[in-house]
CSV table of C-alpha atoms in Angstrom, one decimal:
chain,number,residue,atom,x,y,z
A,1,UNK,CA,6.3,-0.6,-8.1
A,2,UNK,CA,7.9,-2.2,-4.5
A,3,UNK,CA,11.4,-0.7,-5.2
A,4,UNK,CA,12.9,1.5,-2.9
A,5,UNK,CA,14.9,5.1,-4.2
A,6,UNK,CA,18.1,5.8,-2.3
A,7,UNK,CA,16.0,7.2,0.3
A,8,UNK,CA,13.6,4.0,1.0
A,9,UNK,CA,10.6,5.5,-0.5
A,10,UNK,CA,8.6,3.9,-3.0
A,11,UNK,CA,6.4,5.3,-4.9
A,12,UNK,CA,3.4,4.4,-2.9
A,13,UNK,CA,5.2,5.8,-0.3
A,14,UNK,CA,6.0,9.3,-1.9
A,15,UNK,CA,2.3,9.7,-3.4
A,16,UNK,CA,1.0,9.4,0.2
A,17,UNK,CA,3.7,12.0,1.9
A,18,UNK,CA,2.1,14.6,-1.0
A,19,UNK,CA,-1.6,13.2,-0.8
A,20,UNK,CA,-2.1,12.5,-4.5
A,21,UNK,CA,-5.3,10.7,-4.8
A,22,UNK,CA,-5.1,10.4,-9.0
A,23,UNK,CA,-1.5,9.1,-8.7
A,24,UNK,CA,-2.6,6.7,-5.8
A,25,UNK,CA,-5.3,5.0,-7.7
A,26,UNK,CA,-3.0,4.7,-10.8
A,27,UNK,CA,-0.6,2.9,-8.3
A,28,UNK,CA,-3.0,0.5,-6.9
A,29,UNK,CA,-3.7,-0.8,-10.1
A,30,UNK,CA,-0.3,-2.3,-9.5
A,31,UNK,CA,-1.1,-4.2,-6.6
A,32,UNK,CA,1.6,-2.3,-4.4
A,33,UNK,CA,3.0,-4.1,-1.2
A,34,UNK,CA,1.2,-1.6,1.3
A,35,UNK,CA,3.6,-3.2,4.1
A,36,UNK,CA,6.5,-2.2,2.6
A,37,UNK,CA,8.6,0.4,5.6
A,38,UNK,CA,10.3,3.1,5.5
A,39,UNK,CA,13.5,3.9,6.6
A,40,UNK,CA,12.2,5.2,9.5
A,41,UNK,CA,9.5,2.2,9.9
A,42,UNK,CA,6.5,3.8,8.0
A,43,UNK,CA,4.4,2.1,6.2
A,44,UNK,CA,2.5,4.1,3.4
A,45,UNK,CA,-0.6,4.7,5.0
A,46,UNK,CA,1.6,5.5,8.6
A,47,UNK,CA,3.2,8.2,5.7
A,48,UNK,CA,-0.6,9.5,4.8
A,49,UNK,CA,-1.8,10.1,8.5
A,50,UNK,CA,1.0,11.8,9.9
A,51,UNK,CA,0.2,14.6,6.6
A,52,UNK,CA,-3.4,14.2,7.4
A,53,UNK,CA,-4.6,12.7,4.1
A,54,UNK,CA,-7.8,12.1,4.7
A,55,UNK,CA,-9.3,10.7,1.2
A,56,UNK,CA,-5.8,8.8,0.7
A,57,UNK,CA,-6.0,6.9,4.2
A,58,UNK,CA,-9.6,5.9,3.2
A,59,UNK,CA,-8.6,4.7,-0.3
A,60,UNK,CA,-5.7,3.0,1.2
A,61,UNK,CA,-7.8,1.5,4.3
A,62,UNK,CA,-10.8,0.4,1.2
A,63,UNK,CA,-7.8,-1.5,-0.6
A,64,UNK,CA,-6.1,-2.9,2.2
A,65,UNK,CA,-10.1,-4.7,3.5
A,66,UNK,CA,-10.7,-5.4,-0.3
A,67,UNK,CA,-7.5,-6.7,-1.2
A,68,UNK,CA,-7.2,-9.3,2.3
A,69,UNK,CA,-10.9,-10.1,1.7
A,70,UNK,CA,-9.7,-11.5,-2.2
A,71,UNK,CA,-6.3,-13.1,-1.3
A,72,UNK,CA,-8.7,-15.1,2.0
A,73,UNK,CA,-11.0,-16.5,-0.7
A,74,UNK,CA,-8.7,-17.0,-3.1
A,75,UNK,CA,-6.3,-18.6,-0.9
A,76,UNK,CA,-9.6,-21.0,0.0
A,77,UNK,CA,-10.4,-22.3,-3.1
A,78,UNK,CA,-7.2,-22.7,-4.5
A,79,UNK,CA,-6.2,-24.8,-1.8
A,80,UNK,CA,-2.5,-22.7,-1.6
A,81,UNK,CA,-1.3,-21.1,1.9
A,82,UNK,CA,-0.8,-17.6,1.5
A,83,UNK,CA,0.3,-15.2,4.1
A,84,UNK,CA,-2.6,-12.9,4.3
A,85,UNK,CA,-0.3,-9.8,5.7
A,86,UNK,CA,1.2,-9.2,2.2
A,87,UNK,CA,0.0,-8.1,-1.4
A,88,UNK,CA,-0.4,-11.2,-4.0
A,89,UNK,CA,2.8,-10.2,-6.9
């Protein structure tokens, strides 16, 4: 789900440039790395505003505060040292 075509898109990255909401929710089932860049430096959800996307920069944004808020606990009960910027594999 993190790999890159020939032109540094992922998938995550190509759903947001054409604002598919069922194809988005299919891919955060993954657990995609939402920091993964472009190219050009973009990030997914950079990809989604600059198209105007408005329901997939709030389901990004929803996963992105759900996803940090799991891997902070986790990573407090476990005991391990996680780097909260990135997506658990």
């Amino acid at each position: 789900i993190n790999i890159t075509g020939y032109d540094s898109l992922t998938p995550l990255h190509i759903c947001c440039l054409r604002g598919d909401y069922s194809i988005l929710n299919i891919l955060l089932n993954s657990n995609p790395n939402l920091l993964i860049k472009t190219k050009d430096g973009k990030t997914a959800l950079q990809l989604a505003e600059s198209k105007g996307h408005e329901n997939i920069i709030s389901r990004l944004l929803s996963f992105q505060s759900s996803s940090s808020s799991s891997t902070s606990s986790s990573s407090i009960t476990s005991g391990n040292r996680t780097n909260n910027n990135t997506r658990p594999r």
